[in-house]
mmCIF file of C-alpha atoms in Angstrom:
data_model
loop_
_atom_site.group_PDB
_atom_site.id
_atom_site.type_symbol
_atom_site.label_atom_id
_atom_site.label_comp_id
_atom_site.label_asym_id
_atom_site.label_seq_id
_atom_site.Cartn_x
_atom_site.Cartn_y
_atom_site.Cartn_z
ATOM 1 C CA MET A 26 -6.366 2.966 15.896
ATOM 2 C CA GLU A 27 -4.446 0.040 15.928
ATOM 3 C CA ILE A 28 -4.382 -2.633 13.508
ATOM 4 C CA ASN A 29 -3.186 -6.062 13.861
ATOM 5 C CA THR A 30 -5.380 -8.568 11.678
ATOM 6 C CA VAL A 31 -6.583 -7.756 8.011
ATOM 7 C CA GLY A 32 -9.265 -9.787 6.294
ATOM 8 C CA VAL A 33 -8.531 -10.085 2.480
ATOM 9 C CA ILE A 34 -11.587 -10.875 0.295
ATOM 10 C CA GLY A 35 -10.349 -12.717 -3.049
ATOM 11 C CA ALA A 36 -7.298 -14.859 -3.220
ATOM 12 C CA GLY A 37 -6.886 -13.997 -7.213
ATOM 13 C CA GLN A 38 -4.131 -11.654 -8.604
ATOM 14 C CA MET A 39 -4.653 -9.008 -6.543
ATOM 15 C CA GLY A 40 -5.993 -10.186 -3.241
ATOM 16 C CA ASN A 41 -2.785 -12.761 -3.075
ATOM 17 C CA GLY A 42 -0.537 -10.023 -3.778
ATOM 18 C CA ILE A 43 -1.971 -7.776 -0.932
ATOM 19 C CA ALA A 44 -2.147 -10.757 1.441
ATOM 20 C CA HIS A 45 1.971 -11.355 0.636
ATOM 21 C CA VAL A 46 2.678 -7.623 1.438
ATOM 22 C CA LEU A 47 0.747 -7.504 4.827
ATOM 23 C CA ALA A 48 2.056 -10.633 5.712
ATOM 24 C CA THR A 49 5.470 -9.764 5.341
ATOM 25 C CA ALA A 50 5.014 -6.316 6.982
ATOM 26 C CA GLY A 51 3.921 -8.229 10.251
ATOM 27 C CA TYR A 52 0.203 -7.979 9.830
ATOM 28 C CA ASN A 53 -1.895 -11.219 10.587
ATOM 29 C CA VAL A 54 -4.090 -11.858 7.308
ATOM 30 C CA MET A 55 -7.225 -13.775 6.996
ATOM 31 C CA LEU A 56 -7.682 -14.696 3.498
ATOM 32 C CA ASN A 57 -11.200 -15.714 1.744
ATOM 33 C CA ASP A 58 -12.533 -16.741 -1.280
ATOM 34 C CA VAL A 59 -15.353 -18.936 -2.346
ATOM 35 C CA THR A 60 -13.395 -22.352 -3.406
ATOM 36 C CA GLN A 61 -10.577 -24.188 -1.724
ATOM 37 C CA ASP A 62 -9.020 -24.644 -5.127
ATOM 38 C CA ALA A 63 -8.393 -20.769 -5.050
ATOM 39 C CA LEU A 64 -7.102 -20.344 -1.689
ATOM 40 C CA ASP A 65 -4.674 -23.304 -2.046
ATOM 41 C CA ALA A 66 -3.369 -21.203 -5.477
ATOM 42 C CA ALA A 67 -3.030 -18.262 -3.630
ATOM 43 C CA ILE A 68 -0.827 -20.066 -1.035
ATOM 44 C CA SER A 69 0.980 -21.554 -3.778
ATOM 45 C CA LYS A 70 1.576 -18.341 -5.288
ATOM 46 C CA ILE A 71 2.778 -16.356 -2.292
ATOM 47 C CA GLU A 72 5.231 -18.992 -1.388
ATOM 48 C CA LYS A 73 6.520 -18.836 -4.796
ATOM 49 C CA ASN A 74 7.192 -15.257 -4.712
ATOM 50 C CA LEU A 75 8.535 -15.328 -1.281
ATOM 51 C CA ASP A 76 11.026 -17.883 -2.489
ATOM 52 C CA ARG A 77 11.764 -15.300 -5.087
ATOM 53 C CA GLN A 78 12.576 -12.612 -2.456
ATOM 54 C CA VAL A 79 14.675 -14.942 -0.620
ATOM 55 C CA SER A 80 16.834 -15.842 -3.629
ATOM 56 C CA LYS A 81 17.312 -11.876 -4.205
ATOM 57 C CA GLU A 82 18.015 -11.376 -0.630
ATOM 58 C CA THR A 83 15.396 -8.876 0.120
ATOM 59 C CA ILE A 84 14.119 -11.261 3.087
ATOM 60 C CA SER A 85 15.630 -13.973 5.027
ATOM 61 C CA ALA A 86 14.084 -17.941 4.825
ATOM 62 C CA THR A 87 13.190 -17.037 8.481
ATOM 63 C CA GLU A 88 11.104 -13.844 7.687
ATOM 64 C CA LYS A 89 9.648 -15.949 4.616
ATOM 65 C CA ALA A 90 8.343 -18.707 7.224
ATOM 66 C CA ALA A 91 6.929 -16.153 9.689
ATOM 67 C CA ALA A 92 5.307 -14.309 6.842
ATOM 68 C CA LEU A 93 3.464 -17.427 5.644
ATOM 69 C CA ASN A 94 2.451 -18.398 9.384
ATOM 70 C CA ARG A 95 0.544 -15.013 9.336
ATOM 71 C CA ILE A 96 -1.835 -16.005 6.852
ATOM 72 C CA GLU A 97 -4.772 -18.036 7.444
ATOM 73 C CA THR A 98 -7.469 -19.068 4.899
ATOM 74 C CA THR A 99 -11.056 -19.240 5.295
ATOM 75 C CA LEU A 100 -14.298 -20.105 3.074
ATOM 76 C CA HIS A 101 -16.542 -18.522 5.671
ATOM 77 C CA LEU A 102 -16.877 -14.923 4.673
ATOM 78 C CA PRO A 103 -18.521 -13.899 8.212
ATOM 79 C CA ALA A 104 -15.125 -15.045 9.881
ATOM 80 C CA LEU A 105 -13.375 -11.886 8.403
ATOM 81 C CA GLY A 106 -15.445 -10.130 10.938
ATOM 82 C CA SER A 107 -13.088 -10.026 13.754
ATOM 83 C CA SER A 108 -10.407 -8.177 11.633
ATOM 84 C CA GLU A 109 -9.553 -4.358 12.403
ATOM 85 C CA LEU A 110 -9.465 -3.931 8.662
ATOM 86 C CA VAL A 111 -11.101 -5.520 5.686
ATOM 87 C CA ILE A 112 -9.699 -5.161 2.292
ATOM 88 C CA GLU A 113 -12.278 -6.448 -0.565
ATOM 89 C CA ALA A 114 -10.517 -7.590 -3.943
ATOM 90 C CA ALA A 115 -13.050 -9.443 -5.371
ATOM 91 C CA THR A 116 -14.153 -9.206 -9.215
ATOM 92 C CA GLU A 117 -14.373 -5.702 -10.543
ATOM 93 C CA ARG A 118 -18.557 -6.182 -10.625
ATOM 94 C CA GLU A 119 -20.570 -3.915 -8.317
ATOM 95 C CA GLU A 120 -23.256 -6.167 -7.527
ATOM 96 C CA ILE A 121 -20.765 -8.890 -6.738
ATOM 97 C CA LYS A 122 -19.037 -6.162 -4.344
ATOM 98 C CA ASN A 123 -22.535 -5.163 -2.973
ATOM 99 C CA GLN A 124 -23.407 -8.829 -2.035
ATOM 100 C CA ILE A 125 -20.021 -9.392 -0.403
ATOM 101 C CA PHE A 126 -20.370 -5.993 1.617
ATOM 102 C CA ASP A 127 -24.205 -7.265 3.010
ATOM 103 C CA THR A 128 -23.110 -10.698 3.951
ATOM 104 C CA LEU A 129 -19.991 -9.692 5.747
ATOM 105 C CA GLY A 130 -21.569 -6.391 7.326
ATOM 106 C CA PRO A 131 -23.540 -7.893 10.398
ATOM 107 C CA HIS A 132 -20.337 -9.560 11.444
ATOM 108 C CA LEU A 133 -17.916 -6.771 11.542
ATOM 109 C CA LYS A 134 -17.104 -5.022 14.743
ATOM 110 C CA PRO A 135 -18.552 -1.656 15.454
ATOM 111 C CA ASP A 136 -14.989 0.216 14.424
ATOM 112 C CA THR A 137 -13.552 -2.348 11.660
ATOM 113 C CA LEU A 138 -12.332 -0.141 8.650
ATOM 114 C CA LEU A 139 -14.154 -1.561 5.612
ATOM 115 C CA THR A 140 -12.208 -0.833 2.189
ATOM 116 C CA THR A 141 -12.114 -1.888 -1.361
ATOM 117 C CA ASN A 142 -9.476 -2.542 -3.903
ATOM 118 C CA THR A 143 -11.593 -1.608 -6.876
ATOM 119 C CA SER A 144 -10.185 0.095 -9.934
ATOM 120 C CA SER A 145 -12.633 2.205 -11.036
ATOM 121 C CA ILE A 146 -16.198 2.010 -9.188
ATOM 122 C CA SER A 147 -17.571 4.951 -7.286
ATOM 123 C CA ILE A 148 -16.292 4.645 -3.467
ATOM 124 C CA THR A 149 -19.169 6.973 -2.241
ATOM 125 C CA ARG A 150 -21.944 4.929 -3.778
ATOM 126 C CA LEU A 151 -20.441 1.472 -2.625
ATOM 127 C CA ALA A 152 -19.892 2.992 1.031
ATOM 128 C CA SER A 153 -23.557 4.329 1.019
ATOM 129 C CA ARG A 154 -24.871 0.262 1.063
ATOM 130 C CA THR A 155 -22.935 -0.249 4.088
ATOM 131 C CA ASP A 156 -23.676 0.533 7.993
ATOM 132 C CA ARG A 157 -20.214 2.635 8.062
ATOM 133 C CA PRO A 158 -19.747 5.276 5.186
ATOM 134 C CA GLU A 159 -17.486 6.824 7.365
ATOM 135 C CA ARG A 160 -15.317 3.934 8.128
ATOM 136 C CA PHE A 161 -15.160 2.961 4.313
ATOM 137 C CA MET A 162 -12.605 3.997 1.517
ATOM 138 C CA GLY A 163 -10.686 2.939 -1.539
ATOM 139 C CA PHE A 164 -7.807 1.156 -0.976
ATOM 140 C CA HIS A 165 -6.406 0.400 -4.511
ATOM 141 C CA PHE A 166 -2.881 -1.444 -5.056
ATOM 142 C CA MET A 167 -1.146 -1.991 -7.999
ATOM 143 C CA ASN A 168 -0.499 -5.219 -9.856
ATOM 144 C CA PRO A 169 1.827 -6.916 -9.379
ATOM 145 C CA VAL A 170 1.329 -5.965 -5.634
ATOM 146 C CA PRO A 171 4.769 -6.918 -4.427
ATOM 147 C CA LEU A 172 6.484 -5.154 -6.858
ATOM 148 C CA MET A 173 4.444 -2.009 -7.222
ATOM 149 C CA LYS A 174 5.244 0.972 -5.112
ATOM 150 C CA LEU A 175 1.809 2.875 -5.423
ATOM 151 C CA VAL A 176 -1.349 2.368 -3.516
ATOM 152 C CA GLU A 177 -4.169 4.972 -4.485
ATOM 153 C CA LEU A 178 -6.045 6.065 -1.657
ATOM 154 C CA ILE A 179 -9.903 7.049 -2.418
ATOM 155 C CA ARG A 180 -12.083 8.856 -0.102
ATOM 156 C CA GLY A 181 -15.793 8.749 -0.431
ATOM 157 C CA ILE A 182 -17.860 11.752 0.145
ATOM 158 C CA ALA A 183 -18.415 10.335 3.805
ATOM 159 C CA THR A 184 -15.017 9.003 4.742
ATOM 160 C CA ASP A 185 -13.736 10.346 7.867
ATOM 161 C CA GLU A 186 -10.111 11.642 8.686
ATOM 162 C CA GLU A 187 -9.435 8.777 11.060
ATOM 163 C CA THR A 188 -9.948 6.250 8.542
ATOM 164 C CA TYR A 189 -7.614 7.926 5.923
ATOM 165 C CA LYS A 190 -5.030 8.184 8.231
ATOM 166 C CA ALA A 191 -5.097 4.616 9.408
ATOM 167 C CA CYS A 192 -5.158 3.550 5.841
ATOM 168 C CA HIS A 193 -2.027 5.971 5.062
ATOM 169 C CA GLY A 194 -0.076 4.548 8.267
ATOM 170 C CA ILE A 195 -0.737 0.932 6.688
ATOM 171 C CA VAL A 196 0.514 2.121 3.172
ATOM 172 C CA GLU A 197 3.764 3.334 4.768
ATOM 173 C CA ARG A 198 4.106 0.422 6.948
ATOM 174 C CA LEU A 199 4.177 -1.781 3.453
ATOM 175 C CA GLY A 200 6.918 0.488 2.300
ATOM 176 C CA LYS A 201 4.746 1.909 -0.372
ATOM 177 C CA THR A 202 3.568 5.283 -1.416
ATOM 178 C CA ALA A 203 0.507 6.635 -1.017
ATOM 179 C CA SER A 204 -1.390 8.680 -3.693
ATOM 180 C CA SER A 205 -4.314 10.477 -2.812
ATOM 181 C CA SER A 206 -7.346 10.773 -5.416
ATOM 182 C CA GLU A 207 -10.668 12.191 -5.297
ATOM 183 C CA ASP A 208 -14.146 9.925 -5.843
ATOM 184 C CA TYR A 209 -14.407 10.010 -9.789
ATOM 185 C CA PRO A 210 -14.268 7.396 -12.182
ATOM 186 C CA ALA A 211 -11.404 5.104 -12.309
ATOM 187 C CA PHE A 212 -9.269 7.622 -9.851
ATOM 188 C CA ILE A 213 -5.805 8.855 -11.309
ATOM 189 C CA VAL A 214 -3.903 5.785 -12.607
ATOM 190 C CA ASN A 215 -6.423 4.023 -14.447
ATOM 191 C CA ARG A 216 -8.412 7.101 -15.736
ATOM 192 C CA ILE A 217 -4.952 7.917 -17.580
ATOM 193 C CA LEU A 218 -3.377 4.198 -18.166
ATOM 194 C CA ILE A 219 -6.856 2.461 -19.164
ATOM 195 C CA PRO A 220 -7.897 5.295 -22.021
ATOM 196 C CA MET A 221 -4.348 4.625 -23.489
ATOM 197 C CA ILE A 222 -4.617 0.700 -23.873
ATOM 198 C CA ASN A 223 -7.919 1.451 -25.491
ATOM 199 C CA GLU A 224 -6.780 4.118 -28.088
ATOM 200 C CA ALA A 225 -4.153 1.330 -28.760
ATOM 201 C CA CYS A 226 -6.887 -0.883 -29.498
ATOM 202 C CA TYR A 227 -8.571 1.583 -31.677
ATOM 203 C CA ALA A 228 -5.136 2.065 -33.490
ATOM 204 C CA LEU A 229 -5.397 -1.656 -33.872
ATOM 205 C CA TYR A 230 -8.766 -1.892 -34.999
ATOM 206 C CA GLU A 231 -8.544 0.993 -37.498
ATOM 207 C CA GLY A 232 -5.297 -0.804 -39.134
ATOM 208 C CA VAL A 233 -3.016 1.846 -38.010
ATOM 209 C CA GLY A 234 -0.525 -0.646 -37.231
ATOM 210 C CA ASN A 235 -0.361 -4.339 -36.061
ATOM 211 C CA VAL A 236 0.251 -5.760 -32.786
ATOM 212 C CA SER A 237 3.691 -5.634 -32.795
ATOM 213 C CA SER A 238 4.409 -2.295 -34.195
ATOM 214 C CA ILE A 239 1.932 -0.970 -31.846
ATOM 215 C CA ASP A 240 3.679 -2.173 -28.977
ATOM 216 C CA ASN A 241 7.103 -1.748 -30.339
ATOM 217 C CA ALA A 242 6.331 1.972 -30.876
ATOM 218 C CA MET A 243 5.305 2.551 -27.372
ATOM 219 C CA LYS A 244 8.287 0.704 -26.212
ATOM 220 C CA LEU A 245 11.260 2.260 -28.031
ATOM 221 C CA GLY A 246 9.493 5.423 -28.923
ATOM 222 C CA ALA A 247 7.823 6.347 -25.197
ATOM 223 C CA ASN A 248 10.500 4.085 -22.811
ATOM 224 C CA HIS A 249 7.431 2.370 -21.801
ATOM 225 C CA PRO A 250 8.325 -1.028 -20.350
ATOM 226 C CA MET A 251 5.558 -2.978 -21.938
ATOM 227 C CA GLY A 252 3.247 -2.105 -24.989
ATOM 228 C CA PRO A 253 0.107 -0.918 -24.302
ATOM 229 C CA LEU A 254 -1.501 -4.022 -25.913
ATOM 230 C CA GLU A 255 0.654 -6.346 -24.170
ATOM 231 C CA LEU A 256 0.077 -4.604 -20.856
ATOM 232 C CA GLY A 257 -3.913 -4.934 -21.605
ATOM 233 C CA ASP A 258 -3.196 -8.752 -21.659
ATOM 234 C CA PHE A 259 -0.997 -8.418 -18.505
ATOM 235 C CA ILE A 260 -4.023 -6.415 -16.664
ATOM 236 C CA GLY A 261 -6.861 -8.227 -18.205
ATOM 237 C CA LEU A 262 -8.970 -7.254 -21.262
ATOM 238 C CA ASP A 263 -12.226 -7.820 -19.264
ATOM 239 C CA THR A 264 -10.945 -5.644 -16.429
ATOM 240 C CA CYS A 265 -9.608 -2.997 -19.346
ATOM 241 C CA LEU A 266 -13.328 -3.076 -20.696
ATOM 242 C CA ALA A 267 -15.063 -2.945 -17.391
ATOM 243 C CA ILE A 268 -13.017 0.277 -16.426
ATOM 244 C CA MET A 269 -13.697 1.873 -19.749
ATOM 245 C CA ASN A 270 -17.595 1.264 -19.619
ATOM 246 C CA VAL A 271 -17.158 3.106 -15.872
ATOM 247 C CA LEU A 272 -15.432 5.885 -17.440
ATOM 248 C CA HIS A 273 -17.848 6.416 -20.669
ATOM 249 C CA ASP A 274 -21.031 5.864 -18.333
ATOM 250 C CA GLY A 275 -19.854 7.733 -15.441
ATOM 251 C CA LEU A 276 -18.399 11.036 -17.786
ATOM 252 C CA ALA A 277 -20.626 10.771 -20.623
ATOM 253 C CA ASP A 278 -17.933 11.585 -22.882
ATOM 254 C CA THR A 279 -17.579 9.807 -26.375
ATOM 255 C CA LYS A 280 -13.954 9.826 -26.188
ATOM 256 C CA TYR A 281 -14.179 7.081 -23.568
ATOM 257 C CA ARG A 282 -16.195 5.006 -25.684
ATOM 258 C CA PRO A 283 -14.683 1.116 -25.504
ATOM 259 C CA CYS A 284 -13.007 0.370 -28.717
ATOM 260 C CA PRO A 285 -15.430 -2.334 -30.736
ATOM 261 C CA LEU A 286 -12.128 -4.683 -30.903
ATOM 262 C CA LEU A 287 -11.781 -4.732 -27.168
ATOM 263 C CA THR A 288 -15.439 -5.905 -26.667
ATOM 264 C CA LYS A 289 -15.146 -8.529 -29.404
ATOM 265 C CA TYR A 290 -11.928 -10.114 -27.590
ATOM 266 C CA VAL A 291 -13.776 -10.156 -24.117
ATOM 267 C CA GLU A 292 -16.773 -11.557 -25.964
ATOM 268 C CA ALA A 293 -14.459 -14.412 -27.167
ATOM 269 C CA GLY A 294 -12.963 -15.230 -23.820
ATOM 270 C CA TRP A 295 -9.751 -13.936 -25.067
ATOM 271 C CA LEU A 296 -8.891 -11.910 -21.697
ATOM 272 C CA GLY A 297 -5.047 -12.013 -22.025
ATOM 273 C CA ARG A 298 -2.597 -13.880 -20.010
ATOM 274 C CA LYS A 299 -4.899 -15.479 -17.683
ATOM 275 C CA THR A 300 -6.799 -17.238 -20.295
ATOM 276 C CA ARG A 301 -3.683 -17.648 -22.538
ATOM 277 C CA ARG A 302 -5.266 -15.733 -25.399
ATOM 278 C CA GLY A 303 -5.654 -12.347 -25.742
ATOM 279 C CA PHE A 304 -3.920 -9.637 -28.156
ATOM 280 C CA TYR A 305 -0.745 -12.277 -27.890
ATOM 281 C CA ASP A 306 -1.263 -16.066 -27.797
ATOM 282 C CA TYR A 307 0.500 -17.554 -24.667
ATOM 283 C CA ARG A 308 -0.086 -21.145 -25.541
ATOM 284 C CA GLY A 309 3.318 -21.700 -26.732
ATOM 285 C CA ASP A 310 6.869 -20.932 -25.341
ATOM 286 C CA ILE A 311 6.711 -17.329 -26.850
ATOM 287 C CA PRO A 312 3.843 -14.908 -27.189
ATOM 288 C CA VAL A 313 2.565 -14.588 -30.798
ATOM 289 C CA PRO A 314 0.679 -11.531 -31.792
ATOM 290 C CA THR A 315 -2.868 -12.408 -32.729
ATOM 291 C CA ARG A 316 -3.082 -9.680 -35.392
#
């Protein structure tokens, strides 16, 4: 099927990155959020990131202007019904995603593909609530979207081959690589990555090391570009906790029990970079460990 217009639901960190790469690749994008402030901030972020690409000569100023012109914003969710593909990139809460699909569903064209950028929630379960489980699948981008080369494609039990091939073709057009995952909790990347961050939280919680020693150990000892606690702050500690809960609930294995310290940070509202405090304090010029 031919896809020209893509609706993106959610203009936050993931949504604006998805809109950015789609527009750069030549797709018309309709970006939706619940507030105009969120949409304005997203366009500003996209323009800033495009300027960075122009300065690095990976795109031209003309290509930047063309990409921005391909992005339309709207507060009206049903307006996305005219798209051939919709990518939901809202908050990682199943009830919110279900509400979005319930609202949007009646306005979709019969052959529109419906996808979700969820990092952990069951694709099969989300699809079962819609009128098109065979045209529904997981379309999981990595953060930051413009830089990361991987996209996880996750088929639900009802997803048909045409839907998979269409989404795979989009990944190729974006210049990224698709990794196919079965529909099990947290898929591939987060099934491996988030428990590592959770284990780093346990190492901190149990006094094995402090924030700096744990992160430096993994950066210098395992050649990781970011330490696990720093990475948790970058992802968002609320997102890390949500994924650990999905793993713990879905697999019923105690090795996936969320660290109490991770839970405590989330309860405090110290969610990482986006709130300017997490395992590091970002309110000054240089991030300072909080433990």
